[in-house]
Amino acid sequence: MRIIRGKFGRRRFDVPTNISARPTTDFARENIFNVLENMVDFDGLKALDLFAGTGAITFEFLSRGCAEVTSVEKAATQYKFIKQVAQQLNCKNLNLIKGDAFKFIESCSTKFDIIFADPPYDLPNFGEVPTRILGSRMLSPDTIVIVEHSKAYDFSSLPGFFDHRTYGSVNFSLFRPGDNEATSEKDENE
């Protein structure tokens, strides 16, 4: 695993062979972060990485200056790897949670500026991931939600959808749910 840019940029970590997670490719990760950098300044942001896997997205957020990153991973092997890398990098602003991402989505009321979700492509209820996030209490009006998925899914009809990017076999759907909420609230108040 390689951290692409920022204060930890170019650092490499050997992912144990017993980790079965499919990490986001360097090419796809670099490109989606380029898109995000044109939308936000990472300095001071609060980010969430759901289904964190190897933690590649988590460490990219930290490296680029996010003030706080919460990383949720259920698998013990992946959780342990993320924890070890965080210790090596001396990351004080990482909140690492070993748990089920769906339960976290349901119970969390902390607001995040950016939410990234990369569920396993073979997750039985994969299609519910964006809907559950978009219906959660974790969203502020300006939250950006990124869901990584295969080409088998099309989330363009969901509320707040504003962009789709494809890099090789990796697809990203981007949402800004606050745009819809702001419009709904405005209509109700008029």
Tab-separated table of N, CA and C in Angstrom, residues 25 37-38 42 44-45 62 70 75 81 96 101 111 126 135-136 141 163 172:
chain	number	residue	atom	x	y	z
A	25	THR	N	-7.185	0.912	-6.198
A	25	THR	CA	-5.906	1.005	-6.911
A	25	THR	C	-5.299	2.397	-6.735
A	37	GLU	N	-9.778	17.339	-4.382
A	37	GLU	CA	-8.951	18.523	-4.110
A	37	GLU	C	-9.453	19.753	-4.855
A	38	ASN	N	-10.124	19.555	-5.970
A	38	ASN	CA	-10.706	20.682	-6.699
A	38	ASN	C	-12.027	21.145	-6.086
A	42	PHE	N	-8.633	19.993	2.261
A	42	PHE	CA	-8.665	18.943	3.275
A	42	PHE	C	-8.280	19.442	4.665
A	44	GLY	N	-8.257	20.640	8.083
A	44	GLY	CA	-9.282	20.873	9.082
A	44	GLY	C	-10.562	20.084	8.910
A	45	LEU	N	-10.692	19.307	7.845
A	45	LEU	CA	-11.926	18.558	7.616
A	45	LEU	C	-12.017	17.329	8.507
A	62	LEU	N	-5.596	11.467	6.079
A	62	LEU	CA	-4.700	11.975	7.123
A	62	LEU	C	-3.503	12.690	6.526
A	70	THR	N	-12.204	9.180	10.993
A	70	THR	CA	-12.773	7.998	11.626
A	70	THR	C	-12.752	6.895	10.584
A	75	ALA	N	-13.256	-6.496	9.869
A	75	ALA	CA	-12.337	-7.643	9.862
A	75	ALA	C	-11.140	-7.389	10.782
A	81	PHE	N	-3.977	-4.204	10.915
A	81	PHE	CA	-3.036	-3.589	9.976
A	81	PHE	C	-3.153	-2.063	10.010
A	96	LEU	N	-10.050	4.918	15.122
A	96	LEU	CA	-10.191	3.613	14.472
A	96	LEU	C	-11.213	2.775	15.225
A	101	ALA	N	-19.938	-1.616	9.605
A	101	ALA	CA	-20.190	-0.292	9.021
A	101	ALA	C	-21.677	0.056	9.030
A	111	LYS	N	-21.247	14.572	12.683
A	111	LYS	CA	-21.297	15.116	11.320
A	111	LYS	C	-19.908	15.056	10.689
A	126	PHE	N	-25.048	-4.655	-0.936
A	126	PHE	CA	-24.200	-3.565	-1.428
A	126	PHE	C	-25.025	-2.357	-1.881
A	135	GLY	N	-29.347	8.590	4.237
A	135	GLY	CA	-30.439	8.690	5.204
A	135	GLY	C	-29.967	8.781	6.640
A	136	SER	N	-28.674	8.887	6.843
A	136	SER	CA	-28.117	8.885	8.199
A	136	SER	C	-28.087	10.286	8.808
A	141	PRO	N	-24.940	19.978	5.760
A	141	PRO	CA	-25.384	20.455	4.441
A	141	PRO	C	-24.322	20.354	3.342
A	163	ASP	N	-22.076	13.361	-9.520
A	163	ASP	CA	-20.975	13.008	-10.418
A	163	ASP	C	-20.705	11.509	-10.365
A	172	PHE	N	-16.757	5.466	-9.074
A	172	PHE	CA	-17.082	6.274	-7.907
A	172	PHE	C	-18.347	7.062	-8.213
